[in-house]
Coordinates of C-alpha atoms and ligand atoms in Angstrom, one line a residue:
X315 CA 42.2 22.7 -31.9
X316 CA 38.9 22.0 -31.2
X317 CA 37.6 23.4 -27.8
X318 CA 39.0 21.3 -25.0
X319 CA 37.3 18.7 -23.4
X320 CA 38.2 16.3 -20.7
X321 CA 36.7 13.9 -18.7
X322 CA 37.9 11.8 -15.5
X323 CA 35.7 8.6 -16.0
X324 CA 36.3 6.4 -12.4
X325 CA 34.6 3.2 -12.0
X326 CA 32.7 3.5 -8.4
X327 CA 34.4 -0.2 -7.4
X328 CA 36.6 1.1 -3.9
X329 CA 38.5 4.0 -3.2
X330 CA 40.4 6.5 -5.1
X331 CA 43.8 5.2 -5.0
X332 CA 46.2 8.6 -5.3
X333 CA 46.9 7.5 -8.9
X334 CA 44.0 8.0 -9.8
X335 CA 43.6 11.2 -8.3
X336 CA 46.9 12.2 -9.7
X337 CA 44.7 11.4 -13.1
X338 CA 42.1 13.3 -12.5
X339 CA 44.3 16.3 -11.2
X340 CA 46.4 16.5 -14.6
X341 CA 43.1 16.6 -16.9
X342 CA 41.9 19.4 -14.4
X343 CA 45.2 21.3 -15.0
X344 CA 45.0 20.4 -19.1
X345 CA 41.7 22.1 -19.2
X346 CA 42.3 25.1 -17.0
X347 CA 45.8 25.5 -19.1
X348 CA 44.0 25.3 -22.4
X349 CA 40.8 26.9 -21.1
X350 CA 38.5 24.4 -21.8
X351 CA 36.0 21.8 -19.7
X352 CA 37.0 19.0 -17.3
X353 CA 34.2 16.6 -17.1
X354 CA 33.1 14.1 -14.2
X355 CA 31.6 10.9 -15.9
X356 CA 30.8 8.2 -13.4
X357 CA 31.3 4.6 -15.2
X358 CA 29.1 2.2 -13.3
X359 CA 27.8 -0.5 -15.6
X360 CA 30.1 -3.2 -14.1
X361 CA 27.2 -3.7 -11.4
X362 CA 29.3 -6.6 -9.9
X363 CA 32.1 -4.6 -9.0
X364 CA 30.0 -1.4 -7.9
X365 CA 30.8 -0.4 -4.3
X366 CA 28.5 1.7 -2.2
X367 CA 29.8 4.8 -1.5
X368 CA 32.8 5.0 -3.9
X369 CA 31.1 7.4 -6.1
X370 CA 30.5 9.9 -3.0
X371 CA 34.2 9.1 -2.2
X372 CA 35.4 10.0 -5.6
X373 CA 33.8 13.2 -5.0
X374 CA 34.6 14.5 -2.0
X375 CA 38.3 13.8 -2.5
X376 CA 38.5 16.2 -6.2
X377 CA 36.8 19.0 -4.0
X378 CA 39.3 17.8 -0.9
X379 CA 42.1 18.6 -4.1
X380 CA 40.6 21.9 -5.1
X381 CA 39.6 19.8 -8.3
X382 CA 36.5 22.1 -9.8
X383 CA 33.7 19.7 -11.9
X384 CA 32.6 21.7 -14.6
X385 CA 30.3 19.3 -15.9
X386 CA 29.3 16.2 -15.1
X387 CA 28.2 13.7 -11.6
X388 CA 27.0 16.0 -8.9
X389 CA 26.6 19.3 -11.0
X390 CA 24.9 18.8 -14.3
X391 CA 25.5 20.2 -17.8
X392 CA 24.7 20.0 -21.4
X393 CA 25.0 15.7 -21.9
X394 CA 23.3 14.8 -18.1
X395 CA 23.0 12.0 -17.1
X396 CA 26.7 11.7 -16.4
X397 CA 26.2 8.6 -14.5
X398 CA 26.0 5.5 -17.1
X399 CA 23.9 3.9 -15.4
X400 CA 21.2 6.0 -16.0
X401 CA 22.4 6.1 -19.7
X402 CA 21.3 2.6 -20.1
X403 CA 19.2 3.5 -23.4
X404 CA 21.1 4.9 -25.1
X405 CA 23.8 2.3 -26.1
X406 CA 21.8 -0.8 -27.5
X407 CA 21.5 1.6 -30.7
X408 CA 25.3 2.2 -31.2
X409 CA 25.9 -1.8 -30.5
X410 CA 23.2 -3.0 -32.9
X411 CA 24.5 0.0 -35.7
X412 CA 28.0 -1.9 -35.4
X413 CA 26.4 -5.7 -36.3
X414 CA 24.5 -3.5 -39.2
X415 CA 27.8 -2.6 -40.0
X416 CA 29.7 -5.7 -40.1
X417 CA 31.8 -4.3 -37.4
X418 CA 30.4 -6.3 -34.2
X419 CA 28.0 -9.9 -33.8
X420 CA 25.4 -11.8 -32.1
X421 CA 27.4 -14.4 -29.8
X422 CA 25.1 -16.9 -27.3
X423 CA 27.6 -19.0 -25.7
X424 CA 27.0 -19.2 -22.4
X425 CA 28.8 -18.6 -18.9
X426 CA 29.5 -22.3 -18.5
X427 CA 30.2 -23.4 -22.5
X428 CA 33.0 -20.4 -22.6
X429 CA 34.7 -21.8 -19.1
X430 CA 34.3 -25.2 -20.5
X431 CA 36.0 -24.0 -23.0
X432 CA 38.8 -22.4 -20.9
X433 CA 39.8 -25.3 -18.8
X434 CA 40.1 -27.4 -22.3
X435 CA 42.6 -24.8 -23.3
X436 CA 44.4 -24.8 -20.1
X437 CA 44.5 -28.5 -19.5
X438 CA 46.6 -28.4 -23.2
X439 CA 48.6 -25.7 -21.9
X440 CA 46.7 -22.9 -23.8
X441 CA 44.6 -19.5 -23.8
X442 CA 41.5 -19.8 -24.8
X443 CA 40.8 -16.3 -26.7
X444 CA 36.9 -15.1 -28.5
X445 CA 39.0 -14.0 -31.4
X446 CA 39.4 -14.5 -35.7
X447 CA 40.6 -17.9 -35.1
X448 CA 37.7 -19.2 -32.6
X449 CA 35.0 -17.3 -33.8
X450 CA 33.7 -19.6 -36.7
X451 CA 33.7 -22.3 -34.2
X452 CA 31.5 -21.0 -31.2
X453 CA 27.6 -20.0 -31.4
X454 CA 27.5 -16.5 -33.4
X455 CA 26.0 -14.8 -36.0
X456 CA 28.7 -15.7 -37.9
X457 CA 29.2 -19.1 -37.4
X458 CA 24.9 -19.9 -36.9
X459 CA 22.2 -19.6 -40.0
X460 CA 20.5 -16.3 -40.5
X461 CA 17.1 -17.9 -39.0
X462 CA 18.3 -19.9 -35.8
X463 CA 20.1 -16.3 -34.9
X464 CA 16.5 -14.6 -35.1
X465 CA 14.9 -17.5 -33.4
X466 CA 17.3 -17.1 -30.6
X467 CA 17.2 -13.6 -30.2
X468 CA 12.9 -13.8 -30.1
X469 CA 13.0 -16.4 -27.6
X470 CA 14.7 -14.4 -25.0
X471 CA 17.4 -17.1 -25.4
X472 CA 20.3 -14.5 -23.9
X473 CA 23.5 -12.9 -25.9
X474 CA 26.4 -10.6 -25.7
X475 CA 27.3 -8.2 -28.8
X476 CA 31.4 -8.5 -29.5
X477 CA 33.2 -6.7 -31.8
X478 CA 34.6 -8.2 -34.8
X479 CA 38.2 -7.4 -34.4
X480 CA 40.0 -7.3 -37.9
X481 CA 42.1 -10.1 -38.8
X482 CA 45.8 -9.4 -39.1
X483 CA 45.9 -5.9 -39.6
X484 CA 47.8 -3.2 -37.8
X485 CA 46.3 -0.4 -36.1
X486 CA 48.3 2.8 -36.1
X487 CA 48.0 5.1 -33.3
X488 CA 49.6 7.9 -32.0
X489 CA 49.7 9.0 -27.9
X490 CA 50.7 12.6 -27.0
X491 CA 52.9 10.6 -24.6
X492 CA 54.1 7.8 -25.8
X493 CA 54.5 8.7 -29.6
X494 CA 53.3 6.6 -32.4
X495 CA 52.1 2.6 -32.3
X496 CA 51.2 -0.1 -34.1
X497 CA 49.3 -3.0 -32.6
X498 CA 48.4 -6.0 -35.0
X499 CA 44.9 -7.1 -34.2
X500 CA 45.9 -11.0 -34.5
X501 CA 47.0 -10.2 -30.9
X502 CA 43.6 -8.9 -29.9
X503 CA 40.3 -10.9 -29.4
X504 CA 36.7 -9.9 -30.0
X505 CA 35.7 -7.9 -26.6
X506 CA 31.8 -8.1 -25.7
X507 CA 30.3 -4.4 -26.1
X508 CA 27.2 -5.4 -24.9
X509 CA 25.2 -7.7 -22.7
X510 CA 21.4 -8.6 -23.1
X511 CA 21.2 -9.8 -19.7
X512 CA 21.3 -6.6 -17.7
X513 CA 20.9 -4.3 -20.8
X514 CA 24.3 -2.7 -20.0
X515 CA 27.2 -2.1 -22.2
X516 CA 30.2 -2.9 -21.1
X517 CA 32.9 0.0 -20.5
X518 CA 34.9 -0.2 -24.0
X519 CA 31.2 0.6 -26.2
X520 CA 30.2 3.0 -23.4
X521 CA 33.0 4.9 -22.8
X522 CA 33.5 5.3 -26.5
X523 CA 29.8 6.3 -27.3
X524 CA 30.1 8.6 -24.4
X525 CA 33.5 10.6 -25.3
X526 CA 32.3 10.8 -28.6
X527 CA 29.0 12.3 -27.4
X528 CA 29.9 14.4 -24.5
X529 CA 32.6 15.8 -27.2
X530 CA 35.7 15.2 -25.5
X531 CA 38.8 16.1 -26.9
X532 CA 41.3 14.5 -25.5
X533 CA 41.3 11.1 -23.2
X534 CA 43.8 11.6 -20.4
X535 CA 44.3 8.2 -18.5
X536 CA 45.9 5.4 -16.8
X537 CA 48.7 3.4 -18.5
X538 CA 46.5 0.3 -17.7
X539 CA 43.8 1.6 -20.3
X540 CA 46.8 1.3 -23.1
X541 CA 46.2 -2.2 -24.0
X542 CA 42.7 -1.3 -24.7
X543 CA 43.6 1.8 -27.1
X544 CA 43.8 -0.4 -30.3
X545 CA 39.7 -1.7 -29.7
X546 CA 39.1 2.3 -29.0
X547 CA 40.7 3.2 -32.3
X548 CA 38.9 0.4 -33.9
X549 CA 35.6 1.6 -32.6
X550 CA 36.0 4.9 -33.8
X551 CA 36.3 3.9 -36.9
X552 CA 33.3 1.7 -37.3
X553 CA 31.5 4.4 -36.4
X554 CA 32.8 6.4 -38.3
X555 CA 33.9 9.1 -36.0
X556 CA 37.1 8.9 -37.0
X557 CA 37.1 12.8 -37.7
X558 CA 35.8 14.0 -34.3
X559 CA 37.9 11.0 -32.3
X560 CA 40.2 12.4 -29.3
X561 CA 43.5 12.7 -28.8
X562 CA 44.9 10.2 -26.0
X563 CA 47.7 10.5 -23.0
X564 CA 48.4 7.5 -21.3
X565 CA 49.8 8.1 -18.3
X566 CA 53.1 6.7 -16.5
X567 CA 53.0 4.6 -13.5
X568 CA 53.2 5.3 -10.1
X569 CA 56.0 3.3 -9.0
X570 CA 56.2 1.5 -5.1
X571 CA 59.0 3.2 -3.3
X572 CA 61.6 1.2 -4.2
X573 CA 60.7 1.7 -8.1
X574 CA 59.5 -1.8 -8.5
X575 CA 56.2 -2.2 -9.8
X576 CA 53.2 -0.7 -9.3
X577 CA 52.0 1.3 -6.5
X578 CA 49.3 -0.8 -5.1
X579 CA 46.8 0.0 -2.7
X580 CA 48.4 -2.6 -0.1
X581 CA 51.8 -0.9 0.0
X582 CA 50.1 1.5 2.1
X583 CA 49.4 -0.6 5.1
X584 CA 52.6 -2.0 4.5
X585 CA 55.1 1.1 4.2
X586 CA 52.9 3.2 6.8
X587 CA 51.7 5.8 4.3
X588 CA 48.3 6.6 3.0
X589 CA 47.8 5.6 -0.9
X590 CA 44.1 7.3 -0.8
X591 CA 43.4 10.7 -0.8
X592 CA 41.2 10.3 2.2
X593 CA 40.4 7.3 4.8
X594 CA 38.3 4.5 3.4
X595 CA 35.9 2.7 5.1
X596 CA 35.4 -0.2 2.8
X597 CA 32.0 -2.3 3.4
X598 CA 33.8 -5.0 4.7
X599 CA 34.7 -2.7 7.5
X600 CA 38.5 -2.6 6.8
X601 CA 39.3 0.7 6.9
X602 CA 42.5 2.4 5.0
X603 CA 44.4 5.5 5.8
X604 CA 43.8 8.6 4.2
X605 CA 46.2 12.4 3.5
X606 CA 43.5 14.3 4.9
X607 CA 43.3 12.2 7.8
X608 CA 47.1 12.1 8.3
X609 CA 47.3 15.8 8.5
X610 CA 48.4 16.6 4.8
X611 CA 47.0 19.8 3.4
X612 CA 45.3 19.3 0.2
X613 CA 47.3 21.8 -1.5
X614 CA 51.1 19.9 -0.6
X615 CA 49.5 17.0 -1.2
X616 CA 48.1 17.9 -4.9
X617 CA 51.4 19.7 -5.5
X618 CA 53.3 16.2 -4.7
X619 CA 50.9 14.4 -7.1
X620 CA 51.4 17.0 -9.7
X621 CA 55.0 16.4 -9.1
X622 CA 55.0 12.5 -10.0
X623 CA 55.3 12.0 -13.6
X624 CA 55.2 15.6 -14.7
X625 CA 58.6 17.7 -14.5
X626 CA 58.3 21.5 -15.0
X627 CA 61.7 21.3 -16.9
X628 CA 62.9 23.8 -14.2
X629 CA 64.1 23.7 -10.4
X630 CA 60.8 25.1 -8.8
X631 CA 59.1 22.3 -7.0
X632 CA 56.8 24.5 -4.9
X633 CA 53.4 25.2 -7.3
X634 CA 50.3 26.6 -6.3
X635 CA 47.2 25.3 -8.3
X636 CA 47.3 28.5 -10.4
X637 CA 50.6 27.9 -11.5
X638 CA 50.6 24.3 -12.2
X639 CA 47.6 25.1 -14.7
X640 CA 49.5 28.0 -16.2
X641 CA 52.7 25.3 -16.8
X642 CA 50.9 21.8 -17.1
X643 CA 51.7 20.3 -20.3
X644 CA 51.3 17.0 -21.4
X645 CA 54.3 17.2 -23.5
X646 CA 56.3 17.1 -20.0
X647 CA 55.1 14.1 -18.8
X648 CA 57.1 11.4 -18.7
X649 CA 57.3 8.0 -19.9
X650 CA 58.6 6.3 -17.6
X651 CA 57.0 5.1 -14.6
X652 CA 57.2 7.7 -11.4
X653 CA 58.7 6.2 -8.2
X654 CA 56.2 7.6 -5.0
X655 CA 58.8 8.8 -2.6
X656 CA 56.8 9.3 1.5
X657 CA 59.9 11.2 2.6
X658 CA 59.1 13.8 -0.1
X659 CA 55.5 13.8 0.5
X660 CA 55.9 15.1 3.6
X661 CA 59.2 17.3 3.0
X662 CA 56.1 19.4 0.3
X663 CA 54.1 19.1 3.8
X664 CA 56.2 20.5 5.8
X665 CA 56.7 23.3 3.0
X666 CA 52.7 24.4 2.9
X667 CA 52.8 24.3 6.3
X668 CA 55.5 27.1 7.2
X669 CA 54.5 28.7 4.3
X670 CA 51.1 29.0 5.9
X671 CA 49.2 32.0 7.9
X672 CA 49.4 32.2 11.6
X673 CA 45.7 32.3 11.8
X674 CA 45.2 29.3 9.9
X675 CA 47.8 27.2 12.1
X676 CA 46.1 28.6 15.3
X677 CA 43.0 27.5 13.6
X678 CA 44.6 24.4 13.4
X679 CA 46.5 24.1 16.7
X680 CA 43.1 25.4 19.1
X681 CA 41.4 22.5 19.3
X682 CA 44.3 20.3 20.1
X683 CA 45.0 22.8 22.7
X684 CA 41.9 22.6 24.2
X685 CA 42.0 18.9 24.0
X686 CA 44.7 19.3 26.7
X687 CA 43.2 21.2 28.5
X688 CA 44.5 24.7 27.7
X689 CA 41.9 27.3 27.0
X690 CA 43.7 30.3 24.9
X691 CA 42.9 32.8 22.1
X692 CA 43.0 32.4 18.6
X693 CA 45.5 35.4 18.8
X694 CA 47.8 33.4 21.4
X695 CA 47.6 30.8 19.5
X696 CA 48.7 32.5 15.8
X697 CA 51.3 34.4 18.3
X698 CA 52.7 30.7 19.3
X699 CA 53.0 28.8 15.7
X700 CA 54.3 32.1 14.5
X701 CA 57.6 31.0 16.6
X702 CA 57.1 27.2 16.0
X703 CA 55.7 26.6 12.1
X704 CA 59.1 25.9 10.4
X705 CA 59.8 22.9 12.7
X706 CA 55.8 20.9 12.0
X707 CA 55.3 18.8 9.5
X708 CA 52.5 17.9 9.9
X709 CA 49.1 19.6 12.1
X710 CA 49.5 17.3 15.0
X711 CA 53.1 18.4 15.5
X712 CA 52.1 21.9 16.6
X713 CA 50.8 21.2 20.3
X714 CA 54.2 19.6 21.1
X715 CA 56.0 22.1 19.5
X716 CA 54.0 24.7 21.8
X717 CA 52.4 23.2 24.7
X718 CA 55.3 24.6 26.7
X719 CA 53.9 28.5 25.5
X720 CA 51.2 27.7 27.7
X721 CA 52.1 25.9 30.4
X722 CA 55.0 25.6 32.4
X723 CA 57.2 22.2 32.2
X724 CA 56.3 19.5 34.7
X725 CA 59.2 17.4 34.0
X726 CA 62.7 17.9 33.1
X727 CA 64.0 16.2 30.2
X728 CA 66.8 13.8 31.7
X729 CA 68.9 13.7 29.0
X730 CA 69.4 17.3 28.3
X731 CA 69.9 18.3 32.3
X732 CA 72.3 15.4 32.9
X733 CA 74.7 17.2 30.3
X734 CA 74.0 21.1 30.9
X735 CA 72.4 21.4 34.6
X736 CA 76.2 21.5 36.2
X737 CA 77.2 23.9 38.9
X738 CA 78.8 26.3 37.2
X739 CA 76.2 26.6 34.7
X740 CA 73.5 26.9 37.3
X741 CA 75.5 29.8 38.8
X742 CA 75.2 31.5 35.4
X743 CA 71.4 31.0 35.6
X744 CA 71.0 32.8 39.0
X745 CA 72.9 35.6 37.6
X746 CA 70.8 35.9 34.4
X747 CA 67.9 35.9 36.7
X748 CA 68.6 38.8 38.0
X749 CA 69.4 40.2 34.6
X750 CA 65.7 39.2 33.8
X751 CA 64.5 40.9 36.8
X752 CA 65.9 44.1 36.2
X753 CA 64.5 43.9 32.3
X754 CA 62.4 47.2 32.5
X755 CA 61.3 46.1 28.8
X756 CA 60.6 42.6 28.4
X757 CA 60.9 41.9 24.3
X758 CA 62.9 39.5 22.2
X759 CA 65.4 41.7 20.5
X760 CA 66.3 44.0 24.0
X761 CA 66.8 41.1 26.0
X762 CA 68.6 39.2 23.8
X763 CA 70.7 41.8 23.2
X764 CA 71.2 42.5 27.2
X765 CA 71.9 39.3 27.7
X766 CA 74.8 38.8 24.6
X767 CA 76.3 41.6 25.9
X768 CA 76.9 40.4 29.7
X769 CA 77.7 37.0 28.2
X770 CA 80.1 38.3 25.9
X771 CA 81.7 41.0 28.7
X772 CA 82.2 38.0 31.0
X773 CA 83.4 35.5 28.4
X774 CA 80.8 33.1 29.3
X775 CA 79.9 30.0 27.7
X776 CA 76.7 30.9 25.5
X777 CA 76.0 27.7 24.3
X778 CA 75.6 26.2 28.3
X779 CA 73.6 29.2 28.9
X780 CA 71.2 29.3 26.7
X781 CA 70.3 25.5 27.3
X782 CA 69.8 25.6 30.7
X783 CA 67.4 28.5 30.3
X784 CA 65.8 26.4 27.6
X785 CA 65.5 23.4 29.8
X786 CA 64.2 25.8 32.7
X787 CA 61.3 27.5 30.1
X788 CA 60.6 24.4 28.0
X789 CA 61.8 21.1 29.8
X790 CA 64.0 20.0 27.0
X791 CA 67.9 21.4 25.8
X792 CA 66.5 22.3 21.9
X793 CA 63.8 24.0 20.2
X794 CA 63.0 27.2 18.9
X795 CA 64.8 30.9 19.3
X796 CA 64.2 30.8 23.4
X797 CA 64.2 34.9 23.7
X798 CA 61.4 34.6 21.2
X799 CA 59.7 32.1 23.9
X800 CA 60.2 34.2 27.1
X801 CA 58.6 37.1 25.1
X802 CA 55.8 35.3 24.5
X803 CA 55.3 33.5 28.2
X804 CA 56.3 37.6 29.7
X805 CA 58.2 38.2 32.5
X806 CA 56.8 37.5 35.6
X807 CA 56.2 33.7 34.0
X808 CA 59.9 33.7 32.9
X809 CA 60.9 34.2 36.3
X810 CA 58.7 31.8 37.7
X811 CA 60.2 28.7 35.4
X812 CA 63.5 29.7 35.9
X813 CA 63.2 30.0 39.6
X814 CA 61.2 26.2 40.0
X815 CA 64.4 25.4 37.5
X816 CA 66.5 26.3 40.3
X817 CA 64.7 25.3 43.0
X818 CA 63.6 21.7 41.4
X819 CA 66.4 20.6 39.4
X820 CA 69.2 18.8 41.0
X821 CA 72.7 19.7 39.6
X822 CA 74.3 17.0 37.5
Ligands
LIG1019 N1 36.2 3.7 -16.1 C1 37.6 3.6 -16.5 C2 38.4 3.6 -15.1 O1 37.9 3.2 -14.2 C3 38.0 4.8 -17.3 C4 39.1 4.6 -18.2 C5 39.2 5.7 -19.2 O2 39.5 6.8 -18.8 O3 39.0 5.5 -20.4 O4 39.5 4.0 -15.0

């Protein structure tokens, strides 16, 4: 095989929807696996559909994903420009070699005569199509004399370039995913490559000219682009690149929740989770969740993505980016659509973030502290989600999961108290006070162990125990190991909340 090259060629018209960052991420893992290039190409030549800021959107979220350009928009290399826009020049030649050719033509009918055209086919209940049927009838180079095509074309008169598509013959094409196809071309119509009046190409001539000279290897890409893969085979071989064309992957779909259909960027809003990598401000103003935003680390949420439509063929679900470019192949990507699941997204949250450092929770956790008002260390604060991190899912969840560390509860949760704050509970508390008190060490394993032993000596009911002194230290009858808790309030502060307890708290 040929060095690997792959590019992730987005179209700057909105935000990044996660399927196409799910693109993006398995032609990064492709060429890390296979040690070869991944390639940013940005494909703007739609200029009606270009959307300021997208291309700056597209690029913060790969370095959000830990998604490394190694060539291409915002970095450079060997084929810059990478933006087509400011490739303008160079396709004209590779349109006009394919009318030398035979292989595309001069068509001038205009915006108006082609709807025309399309409302006369609807009214009869038909397509209108630009194809080997219609051709011979409209105003080409085909259908127009030699001279009146000349005379148009030096009187600015304006034209497209569309590609002659082959009269009944089938393509044959193979897809590392979906195996081998065959298209017949009487299905197909003649696509316009280029358009004199902004001197752009449109995306099927430029992508094609621009794989074949930025040497890519392999197109990795939306199932959308599959009905477009016979013109793409086509156009390879009228330019005879046939030799040096790529290999393609079409990828499956990501599936709306319930497995029907696509996932579209309005499920979001309408199942309350984010379907772009980060928020959106559109220019309208409407502005659209985002996983950063809503407190997913970019490394659970790339290892969700790389989750949908590829399967490992093992039981490991947990994959740091290393190991999903060792594994990544596209021979284990599936078919058949991949159903998003949000519970699962944030089950792998949840995951990265107990398997994360202390310090980078309290790094995490600080400023939400000090948003309430609680000035601590950063040690305190790796000390307190230490306890805490296997019950957060997500960042936010760590101040209520620890606010009670650092400050003694206000309230008393109703519930809990109603059904453990009885008398003869309350007696046990007074005693274990005094346990407390005569603690000449004050750590989690001792006391524990103190106080198991007097609880067991006495016979005592543990369970009713150890909730009141939860609701005394934390407010509410659950949570986290509470000897773990008083270690980490001390003593004299463990004393205090049990003794407001039992001075504030009426008995149920
Ligand atoms: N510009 C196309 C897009 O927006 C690229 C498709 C392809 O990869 O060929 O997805």
């Amino acid at each position: 095989m040929s060095k690997v090259r792959v590019r992730f060629a987005p179209s700057p018209t909105g935000a990044l929807h996660i399927g196409g960052v799910r693109t993006a991420l398995y032609n990064y893992l492709f060429a890390r696996h296979n040690g070869g290039e991944f390639l940013l190409r940005i494909e703007d030549t739609d200029s009606q559909r270009f959307v300021p800021g997208a291309e700056e959107y597209i690029i913060e979220s790969l370095k959000w994903c830990g998604i490394k350009v190694d060539e291409g928009v915002g970095v450079g290399g060997p084929h810059a420009p990478y933006r087509q826009s400011e490739r303008k020049d160079i396709y004209l030649k590779y349109a006009l070699q394919l009318v030398e050719s035979g292989n595309a033509y001069y068509a001038f009918d205009t915006a108006e005569e082609l709807n025309a055209l399309r409302s006369a086919c609807e009214a009869k209940g038909e397509t209108f199509s630009y194809d080997a049927k219609s051709r011979g009838s409209l105003k080409n180079s085909l259908s127009l004399p030699a001279e009146e095509v000349k005379r148009r074309i030096d009187a600015g008169d304006q034209w497209v370039i569309r590609f002659k598509m082959p009269e009944n013959e089938n393509v044959e094409m193979d897809d590392i995913i979906r195996g081998h196809i065959t298209i017949n071309t009487s299905t197909l119509d003649d696509k316009v490559l280029y358009k004199s009046a902004d001197a752009l190409p449109t995306y099927h001539l430029a992508n094609i000219v621009d794989d074949h000279l930025m040497e890519i290897s392999h197109v990795i890409r939306g199932e959308e682009w599959l009905p477009s893969l016979p013109l793409h085979f086509l156009l390879y071989r009228a330019f005879g690149w046939t030799d040096s064309q790529p290999l393609f992957a079409h990828l499956p779909l990501l599936l709306k929740p319930q497995g029907q259909g696509k996932l579209s960027k309005r499920d979001g809003d309408k199942f309350g989770f984010p379907v772009f990598p980060l928020e959106w401000h559109a220019p309208d103003g409407e502005v659209s969740m985002g996983y950063r935003e809503s407190g997913y680390l970019p490394q659970a949420f790339v290892n969700m993505l790389a989750l949908l439509g590829w399967n490992p063929g093992t039981e490991q679900e947990i994959f740091s980016m290393e190991e999903l470019c060792e594994q990544f192949s596209l021979e284990k990507v599936s078919k058949s659509g991949a159903r998003f699941n949000a519970e699962k997204a944030k089950w792998f949250n949840a995951q990265y973030m107990r398997a994360a450092s202390d310090e980078f929770l309290a790094g995490l956790l600080l400023p939400q502290l000090k948003e309430a008002g609680i000035d601590t260390t950063a040690e305190r604060a790796a000390d307190a989600v230490a306890i805490i991190k296997e019950r957060a899912t997500f960042p936010k969840d760590l101040l209520d999961l620890t606010i009670y560390m650092f400050r003694a509860p206000e309230s008393y949760d109703e519930k809990s108290v109603n059904k453990f704050w009885k008398e003869e509970n309350v007696a046990y508390m007074r005693e274990l006070r005094e346990i407390v008190a005569d603690l000449e060490v004050f750590e989690k394993e001792s006391a524990e162990h103190i106080v198991r032993e007097w609880i067991e000596a006495g016979q005592l009911p543990m369970g009713k125990i150890m909730n009141c002194l939860r609701i005394a230290i934390m407010g509410i009858g659950q949570g986290p190991d509470i000897f773990s808790i008083c270690e980490f309030i001390g003593k004299e502060e463990t004393l205090r909340r049990i003794d407001a307890a039992l001075a504030k708290i009426q008995t149920a």
